[in-house]
CSV table of C-alpha atoms and ligand atoms in Angstrom, one decimal:
chain,number,residue,atom,x,y,z
J,1,MET,CA,-25.5,2.1,10.9
J,2,GLN,CA,-24.3,4.1,7.8
J,3,ALA,CA,-22.3,2.4,5.2
J,4,ILE,CA,-20.9,3.0,1.7
J,5,LEU,CA,-22.3,0.2,-0.5
J,6,CYS,CA,-21.3,-1.3,-3.8
J,7,ARG,CA,-24.5,-2.8,-5.1
J,8,SER,CA,-23.2,-3.4,-8.7
J,9,PHE,CA,-19.6,-3.2,-9.9
J,10,GLY,CA,-18.6,0.1,-11.4
J,11,LEU,CA,-16.8,3.4,-10.9
J,12,PRO,CA,-16.8,5.2,-7.5
J,13,ASP,CA,-19.8,7.4,-8.5
J,14,THR,CA,-22.0,4.3,-8.5
J,15,LEU,CA,-21.4,3.8,-4.8
J,16,THR,CA,-24.3,4.7,-2.4
J,17,LEU,CA,-24.4,5.8,1.2
J,18,GLU,CA,-27.1,3.9,3.1
J,19,ASP,CA,-28.5,3.0,6.5
J,20,ILE,CA,-28.2,-0.8,7.0
J,21,PRO,CA,-28.6,-3.1,10.1
J,22,SER,CA,-25.5,-3.8,12.3
J,23,PRO,CA,-23.9,-7.1,11.5
J,24,THR,CA,-23.3,-9.9,14.1
J,25,PRO,CA,-19.9,-11.6,14.4
J,26,VAL,CA,-19.8,-15.4,13.8
J,27,PRO,CA,-17.1,-17.6,15.4
J,28,GLY,CA,-13.7,-16.3,14.7
J,29,GLN,CA,-14.9,-12.8,13.8
J,30,VAL,CA,-14.9,-9.4,15.6
J,31,LEU,CA,-17.3,-6.5,15.2
J,32,ILE,CA,-15.4,-3.2,15.0
J,33,GLN,CA,-16.7,0.3,15.2
J,34,THR,CA,-14.7,2.0,12.4
J,35,LYS,CA,-12.8,5.2,13.3
J,36,ALA,CA,-10.7,5.5,10.2
J,37,CYS,CA,-10.3,3.7,6.9
J,38,SER,CA,-7.4,4.4,4.6
J,39,LEU,CA,-7.7,3.6,0.9
J,40,ASN,CA,-5.4,1.4,-1.1
J,41,PHE,CA,-5.3,0.9,-4.8
J,42,PRO,CA,-7.0,-2.6,-4.7
J,43,ASP,CA,-10.1,-0.8,-3.3
J,44,THR,CA,-10.5,1.0,-6.6
J,45,LEU,CA,-10.2,-2.4,-8.4
J,46,THR,CA,-12.5,-4.4,-6.1
J,47,ILE,CA,-15.5,-2.0,-6.8
J,48,GLN,CA,-15.0,-2.5,-10.5
J,49,ASP,CA,-14.6,-6.4,-10.3
J,50,LYS,CA,-11.1,-6.1,-11.5
J,51,TYR,CA,-9.3,-7.5,-8.5
J,52,GLN,CA,-8.4,-11.1,-7.5
J,53,PHE,CA,-10.9,-11.1,-4.7
J,54,LYS,CA,-14.6,-10.7,-5.5
J,55,PRO,CA,-16.8,-10.0,-2.4
J,56,PRO,CA,-20.5,-11.0,-2.8
J,57,LEU,CA,-22.8,-8.0,-3.6
J,58,PRO,CA,-23.7,-5.8,-1.9
J,59,PHE,CA,-20.6,-5.0,0.1
J,60,SER,CA,-18.8,-2.0,1.6
J,61,PRO,CA,-15.4,-1.4,0.1
J,62,GLY,CA,-12.3,-0.5,2.2
J,63,SER,CA,-9.7,-3.0,3.1
J,64,GLU,CA,-7.7,-1.3,5.9
J,65,SER,CA,-9.2,0.3,8.9
J,66,SER,CA,-8.8,1.1,12.6
J,67,GLY,CA,-11.4,1.3,15.3
J,68,VAL,CA,-12.8,-0.1,18.6
J,69,VAL,CA,-14.0,-3.7,19.2
J,70,ARG,CA,-17.7,-3.8,20.0
J,71,ALA,CA,-18.3,-7.6,20.1
J,72,VAL,CA,-16.4,-10.8,19.6
J,73,GLY,CA,-17.5,-14.1,18.1
J,74,GLU,CA,-17.1,-17.5,19.7
J,75,GLY,CA,-13.6,-18.7,20.1
J,76,VAL,CA,-12.0,-15.2,20.0
J,77,THR,CA,-9.8,-14.9,23.1
J,78,HIS,CA,-7.1,-12.3,22.2
J,79,LEU,CA,-9.5,-9.4,21.8
J,80,LYS,CA,-12.4,-8.0,23.9
J,81,PRO,CA,-15.0,-5.2,23.6
J,82,GLY,CA,-13.3,-1.8,24.1
J,83,ASP,CA,-10.0,-2.8,22.6
J,84,ARG,CA,-8.5,-0.3,20.0
J,85,VAL,CA,-7.4,-2.2,16.9
J,86,PHE,CA,-6.3,-2.1,13.3
J,87,THR,CA,-7.5,-4.6,10.8
J,88,PHE,CA,-7.2,-5.7,7.3
J,89,GLY,CA,-9.4,-7.7,4.9
J,90,SER,CA,-10.7,-7.6,1.3
J,91,HIS,CA,-13.6,-5.2,2.1
J,92,GLY,CA,-15.8,-3.7,4.9
J,93,GLY,CA,-13.9,-0.6,6.1
J,94,LEU,CA,-16.1,2.1,4.6
J,95,ALA,CA,-18.9,1.5,7.1
J,96,GLU,CA,-19.6,2.6,10.7
J,97,GLU,CA,-19.3,-1.0,11.8
J,98,ARG,CA,-17.2,-3.8,10.2
J,99,LEU,CA,-16.9,-7.5,10.7
J,100,SER,CA,-13.2,-8.7,10.6
J,101,ASP,CA,-11.4,-12.0,10.8
J,102,ALA,CA,-9.9,-11.9,14.4
J,103,ASN,CA,-6.6,-13.3,13.0
J,104,ALA,CA,-6.3,-10.2,10.8
J,105,THR,CA,-7.1,-7.8,13.7
J,106,ILE,CA,-4.2,-6.5,15.9
J,107,PRO,CA,-4.3,-4.3,19.0
J,108,LEU,CA,-3.3,-0.7,18.2
J,109,PRO,CA,-0.3,0.4,20.2
J,110,ASP,CA,-1.1,2.7,23.2
J,111,GLY,CA,-0.9,6.3,22.0
J,112,MET,CA,-1.2,5.6,18.3
J,113,ASP,CA,-4.1,7.6,16.8
J,114,PHE,CA,-6.8,6.0,14.6
J,115,VAL,CA,-5.7,7.8,11.4
J,116,THR,CA,-2.1,6.7,11.8
J,117,GLY,CA,-3.3,3.2,12.7
J,118,ALA,CA,-5.4,2.9,9.6
J,119,SER,CA,-2.5,4.0,7.4
J,120,THR,CA,0.3,1.8,8.7
J,121,LEU,CA,-0.3,-1.9,8.1
J,122,TYR,CA,-0.6,-2.3,4.3
J,123,ALA,CA,1.8,0.3,2.8
J,124,TYR,CA,4.7,-0.2,5.3
J,125,GLY,CA,4.0,-3.9,5.6
J,126,THR,CA,4.3,-4.4,1.9
J,127,SER,CA,7.3,-2.2,1.4
J,128,TYR,CA,9.2,-3.6,4.3
J,129,HIS,CA,8.6,-7.2,3.3
J,130,ALA,CA,9.7,-6.3,-0.3
J,131,LEU,CA,12.9,-4.4,0.7
J,132,LYS,CA,14.0,-6.6,3.7
J,133,ASP,CA,12.8,-10.1,3.0
J,134,ARG,CA,12.7,-10.2,-0.8
J,135,ALA,CA,15.5,-7.8,-2.0
J,136,GLN,CA,17.7,-8.0,1.1
J,137,LEU,CA,18.4,-4.3,0.6
J,138,GLN,CA,21.8,-3.4,2.1
J,139,ALA,CA,23.0,0.0,3.5
J,140,GLY,CA,25.0,1.8,0.8
J,141,GLU,CA,23.0,0.4,-2.1
J,142,THR,CA,20.9,2.4,-4.5
J,143,LEU,CA,17.1,2.0,-4.5
J,144,LEU,CA,14.8,3.2,-7.3
J,145,VAL,CA,11.1,3.5,-6.3
J,146,LEU,CA,8.6,3.9,-9.1
J,147,GLY,CA,5.2,5.6,-8.2
J,148,ALA,CA,7.2,6.9,-5.3
J,149,ALA,CA,4.5,9.2,-3.9
J,150,GLY,CA,1.8,6.5,-3.7
J,151,GLY,CA,0.9,4.7,-0.5
J,152,VAL,CA,3.3,1.8,-1.0
J,153,GLY,CA,5.9,4.0,-2.9
J,154,LEU,CA,6.2,6.6,-0.2
J,155,ALA,CA,6.5,4.0,2.5
J,156,ALA,CA,9.4,2.4,0.4
J,157,VAL,CA,11.1,5.8,0.2
J,158,GLU,CA,11.0,6.2,4.0
J,159,LEU,CA,12.0,2.6,4.7
J,160,GLY,CA,14.8,2.6,2.1
J,161,LYS,CA,16.3,5.7,3.7
J,162,ARG,CA,16.0,4.2,7.2
J,163,MET,CA,17.8,1.0,5.9
J,164,GLY,CA,20.7,3.2,4.7
J,165,ALA,CA,20.1,3.1,0.9
J,166,THR,CA,20.4,6.1,-1.5
J,167,VAL,CA,16.8,6.5,-2.7
J,168,ILE,CA,15.9,7.6,-6.2
J,169,ALA,CA,12.2,8.6,-6.4
J,170,ALA,CA,10.3,8.5,-9.7
J,171,ALA,CA,6.9,10.1,-9.9
J,172,SER,CA,4.7,12.1,-12.2
J,173,THR,CA,4.7,15.7,-10.8
J,174,GLU,CA,7.1,18.1,-9.1
J,175,GLU,CA,4.8,18.3,-6.1
J,176,LYS,CA,5.0,14.5,-5.6
J,177,LEU,CA,8.8,14.6,-5.9
J,178,ALA,CA,9.0,17.3,-3.3
J,179,VAL,CA,7.2,15.1,-0.8
J,180,CYS,CA,9.5,12.2,-1.7
J,181,ARG,CA,12.5,14.4,-1.0
J,182,GLN,CA,11.1,15.4,2.4
J,183,LYS,CA,10.7,11.7,3.2
J,184,GLY,CA,14.4,11.0,2.4
J,185,ALA,CA,14.8,10.6,-1.4
J,186,ALA,CA,18.2,11.9,-2.5
J,187,HIS,CA,17.1,12.2,-6.1
J,188,GLY,CA,13.9,12.8,-7.9
J,189,ILE,CA,13.0,11.8,-11.5
J,190,ASN,CA,9.8,13.0,-13.2
J,191,TYR,CA,9.2,9.9,-15.4
J,192,THR,CA,6.5,11.7,-17.4
J,193,THR,CA,8.8,14.5,-18.6
J,194,GLU,CA,12.3,13.1,-18.3
J,195,ASP,CA,14.1,10.1,-19.8
J,196,LEU,CA,14.1,7.5,-16.9
J,197,ARG,CA,17.1,5.5,-18.2
J,198,GLN,CA,19.3,8.5,-18.9
J,199,ARG,CA,18.6,10.1,-15.5
J,200,ILE,CA,19.4,6.8,-13.7
J,201,LYS,CA,22.6,6.5,-15.8
J,202,ASP,CA,23.6,10.1,-14.8
J,203,ILE,CA,22.7,9.7,-11.1
J,204,THR,CA,24.5,6.3,-10.7
J,205,GLY,CA,27.6,7.2,-12.9
J,206,GLY,CA,26.6,4.5,-15.3
J,207,LYS,CA,26.5,1.7,-12.7
J,208,GLY,CA,22.7,1.3,-12.6
J,209,VAL,CA,20.5,0.8,-9.5
J,210,ASP,CA,20.8,-2.2,-7.1
J,211,VAL,CA,17.1,-2.5,-6.2
J,212,VAL,CA,13.9,-1.4,-8.0
J,213,LEU,CA,10.6,-1.4,-6.2
J,214,ASP,CA,7.9,-1.2,-8.8
J,215,PRO,CA,4.2,-0.8,-7.9
J,216,VAL,CA,3.3,0.7,-11.3
J,217,GLY,CA,4.4,-1.8,-14.0
J,218,ASP,CA,3.1,-0.8,-17.5
J,219,GLN,CA,5.6,1.2,-19.6
J,220,TRP,CA,8.0,1.8,-16.7
J,221,ALA,CA,9.0,-1.8,-15.9
J,222,GLU,CA,11.3,-2.5,-18.9
J,223,PRO,CA,13.3,0.7,-18.8
J,224,ALA,CA,13.7,0.2,-15.0
J,225,ILE,CA,15.1,-3.4,-15.6
J,226,ARG,CA,17.4,-2.1,-18.3
J,227,SER,CA,18.7,0.3,-15.7
J,228,MET,CA,19.7,-2.3,-13.1
J,229,ALA,CA,23.2,-2.8,-11.7
J,230,TRP,CA,24.9,-6.2,-11.8
J,231,ARG,CA,23.3,-8.6,-9.3
J,232,GLY,CA,20.4,-6.1,-8.9
J,233,ARG,CA,16.9,-7.1,-7.6
J,234,TYR,CA,13.7,-5.9,-9.4
J,235,LEU,CA,10.7,-6.2,-7.1
J,236,VAL,CA,7.4,-6.9,-8.8
J,237,VAL,CA,4.8,-5.2,-6.5
J,238,GLY,CA,1.9,-4.1,-8.6
J,239,PHE,CA,0.5,-2.7,-11.9
J,240,ALA,CA,-1.2,0.6,-11.0
J,241,GLY,CA,-0.3,1.9,-14.5
J,242,GLY,CA,-2.7,-0.6,-16.0
J,243,GLU,CA,-0.8,-3.1,-18.1
J,244,ILE,CA,1.0,-6.1,-16.8
J,245,PRO,CA,4.3,-5.8,-18.7
J,246,LYS,CA,5.9,-8.7,-20.6
J,247,ILE,CA,9.7,-8.6,-20.0
J,248,PRO,CA,12.3,-10.1,-22.4
J,249,LEU,CA,14.1,-12.7,-20.2
J,250,ASN,CA,17.4,-12.0,-21.8
J,251,LEU,CA,17.5,-8.8,-19.7
J,252,ALA,CA,17.8,-10.9,-16.5
J,253,LEU,CA,20.6,-12.9,-18.0
J,254,LEU,CA,22.6,-9.9,-19.3
J,255,LYS,CA,22.2,-7.9,-16.1
J,256,GLY,CA,22.8,-10.9,-13.8
J,257,CYS,CA,19.8,-9.6,-12.0
J,258,ALA,CA,16.8,-11.2,-10.2
J,259,ILE,CA,13.1,-10.5,-10.9
J,260,VAL,CA,11.5,-11.0,-7.6
J,261,GLY,CA,7.8,-11.4,-6.8
J,262,VAL,CA,6.2,-9.7,-3.8
J,263,PHE,CA,2.8,-10.8,-2.4
J,264,TRP,CA,2.4,-9.3,1.1
J,265,GLY,CA,-1.1,-10.7,1.7
J,266,ALA,CA,0.1,-14.3,1.2
J,267,PHE,CA,3.3,-13.6,3.2
J,268,THR,CA,1.2,-12.6,6.3
J,269,GLN,CA,-0.5,-16.1,6.1
J,270,LYS,CA,2.4,-18.3,5.0
J,271,GLU,CA,5.1,-16.7,7.2
J,272,ALA,CA,2.9,-15.3,10.0
J,273,ALA,CA,5.6,-15.2,12.7
J,274,LEU,CA,8.0,-13.2,10.4
J,275,SER,CA,5.2,-10.9,9.3
J,276,GLN,CA,4.2,-10.2,12.9
J,277,GLN,CA,7.9,-9.4,13.7
J,278,ASN,CA,8.0,-7.0,10.8
J,279,MET,CA,4.8,-5.3,11.9
J,280,GLN,CA,6.2,-5.0,15.5
J,281,GLU,CA,9.3,-3.2,14.1
J,282,ILE,CA,7.2,-0.9,11.9
J,283,ALA,CA,4.8,0.0,14.8
J,284,THR,CA,7.8,0.8,17.0
J,285,TRP,CA,9.3,3.1,14.4
J,286,VAL,CA,6.0,4.8,13.9
J,287,MET,CA,5.6,5.3,17.7
J,288,GLN,CA,9.1,6.7,17.9
J,289,GLY,CA,8.4,9.1,15.0
J,290,LYS,CA,11.0,7.4,12.8
J,291,LEU,CA,8.3,6.7,10.2
J,292,THR,CA,5.3,9.0,9.7
J,293,PRO,CA,2.5,8.2,7.2
J,294,HIS,CA,1.9,11.2,4.9
J,295,ILE,CA,-1.8,11.9,5.0
J,296,TYR,CA,-2.9,13.6,1.7
J,297,ARG,CA,-6.4,14.4,3.0
J,298,GLU,CA,-9.1,13.3,5.5
J,299,TYR,CA,-12.5,12.6,4.0
J,300,SER,CA,-15.9,12.1,5.6
J,301,LEU,CA,-17.8,8.8,4.9
J,302,SER,CA,-20.1,10.5,2.4
J,303,GLU,CA,-16.9,11.8,0.6
J,304,ALA,CA,-15.5,8.3,0.2
J,305,PRO,CA,-16.4,8.0,-3.5
J,306,GLN,CA,-14.4,11.2,-4.1
J,307,ALA,CA,-11.4,9.8,-2.2
J,308,LEU,CA,-11.5,6.7,-4.5
J,309,THR,CA,-11.8,9.0,-7.6
J,310,ASP,CA,-8.8,11.1,-6.4
J,311,MET,CA,-6.8,7.9,-6.1
J,312,MET,CA,-7.7,6.6,-9.5
J,313,GLU,CA,-6.9,10.0,-11.0
J,314,ARG,CA,-3.4,10.0,-9.4
J,315,ARG,CA,-4.0,13.0,-7.2
J,316,VAL,CA,-3.3,11.3,-3.8
J,317,ILE,CA,0.1,11.7,-2.3
J,318,GLY,CA,0.7,9.1,0.5
J,319,LYS,CA,-2.6,8.1,2.1
J,320,ALA,CA,-6.2,9.2,1.6
J,321,VAL,CA,-8.1,8.5,4.8
J,322,VAL,CA,-11.8,8.4,5.5
J,323,VAL,CA,-12.5,9.4,9.1
J,324,LEU,CA,-15.8,8.3,10.8
F,401,NAP,N1,2.2,-7.2,-4.2
F,401,NAP,C1,1.7,-6.8,-3.1
F,401,NAP,O1,1.7,-7.5,-2.0
F,401,NAP,C2,1.0,-5.5,-3.0
F,401,NAP,C3,0.7,-4.9,-1.8
F,401,NAP,C4,0.2,-3.6,-1.8
F,401,NAP,C5,-0.1,-3.0,-3.0
F,401,NAP,N2,0.2,-3.6,-4.2
F,401,NAP,C6,0.0,-2.9,-5.4
F,401,NAP,O2,0.8,-1.8,-5.5
F,401,NAP,C7,0.2,-0.8,-6.3
F,401,NAP,C8,0.2,0.5,-5.6
F,401,NAP,O3,-0.7,0.5,-4.5
F,401,NAP,P1,-1.0,1.8,-3.6
F,401,NAP,O4,-2.1,1.5,-2.7
F,401,NAP,O5,0.3,2.3,-3.1
F,401,NAP,O6,-1.6,2.8,-4.8
F,401,NAP,P2,-1.5,4.4,-4.9
F,401,NAP,O7,-1.3,5.0,-3.6
F,401,NAP,O8,-2.6,4.8,-5.7
F,401,NAP,O9,-0.1,4.6,-5.7
F,401,NAP,C9,0.0,4.2,-7.0
F,401,NAP,C10,0.9,5.1,-7.8
F,401,NAP,O10,1.0,4.6,-9.1
F,401,NAP,C11,1.2,5.7,-10.0
F,401,NAP,N3,0.4,5.5,-11.3
F,401,NAP,C12,0.9,5.4,-12.5
F,401,NAP,N4,-0.1,5.2,-13.4
F,401,NAP,C13,-1.2,5.2,-12.7
F,401,NAP,C14,-2.6,5.0,-13.1
F,401,NAP,N5,-3.0,4.9,-14.4
F,401,NAP,N6,-3.6,5.0,-12.1
F,401,NAP,C15,-3.2,5.2,-10.8
F,401,NAP,N7,-1.9,5.3,-10.4
F,401,NAP,C16,-0.9,5.3,-11.3
F,401,NAP,C17,0.8,7.0,-9.3
F,401,NAP,O11,2.0,7.7,-9.2
F,401,NAP,P3,2.4,8.8,-10.4
F,401,NAP,O12,1.3,9.7,-10.6
F,401,NAP,O13,3.6,9.5,-9.7
F,401,NAP,O14,2.8,8.0,-11.5
F,401,NAP,C18,0.4,6.5,-7.9
F,401,NAP,O15,0.9,7.3,-6.9
F,401,NAP,C19,-1.1,-1.3,-6.7
F,401,NAP,O16,-1.1,-1.9,-8.0
F,401,NAP,C20,-1.4,-2.4,-5.7
F,401,NAP,O17,-2.3,-3.3,-6.1
F,401,NAP,C21,0.7,-4.8,-4.2
């Protein structure tokens, strides 16, 4: 089978496309024929050895994929060959066949196509957990989403709107902000050309925002916290901007606000029942057309390094998907 391989840690142009033998599932695993693999920011970090999980070399990157079960390992009873599934793990998706933990593999709803399936779990799962379980976002509140045209960001824009919030999207280009408006943002701020704090002050009439969802960190975290309303909730989601910011704690005191951590991967393990309920709700909304992943571009397997480069260079809007 063909697979993109990371043989030594580095940038996407060091990845190779190779023919390798098919793997065999061990107990608790399933072998999946990959149909689509959507990229997520951690995939760009894993290949550079900059992420919290370090797969043994060589490995195929790609955490989130959909496909068809080809074989199941001993002890796997809820899946069988021929089942259409989506799956999530630290790596393996950028290959024609992938081994996955059966517990992280879920049947794809009837009628959901593979590209949509591969683009649904991670971004919506993270944003819904953040907004619903961690921030308890209420209808009528204001929600600021940073990096709002990224995978997690755009999912938060759509979900925030569905949950009845007034969504303020912050992103780096007008093109990105236009997509955020199509997905339900009431306001757009270009945080590379406009003063983020002043614009939030103007939009909220000086009150500040109730909830901030921040997948970017770096230089944007502190001005966002300084723009919070009384009893606001600032969601720490990620640091795509590069730096993990250090925040003066007096800001939390002065604003009477909460700085709230979000770790979706751990949530799916520690609170599996609640996570499955969230995923069920998300899948239903996707099937009803109430949520629609925005697909930036479909790439072939040989174009996967280009897809990772596009993500690192901030070109991707929504999801980049490799189709096999
Ligand atoms: N805590 C959790 O459970 C959890 C779960 C999922 C993801 N995450 C984290 O959330 C973050 C976003 O993930 P994602 O998959 O949504 O990524 P993504 O699609 O690449 O979106 C990231 C966004 O960050 C912005 N950005 C600012 N500076 C950047 C830079 N130097 N390089 C790249 N992007 C930059 C870009 O928007 P602009 O160009 O508009 O600034 C981009 O759209 C990542 O840090 C990821 O690790 C955390």
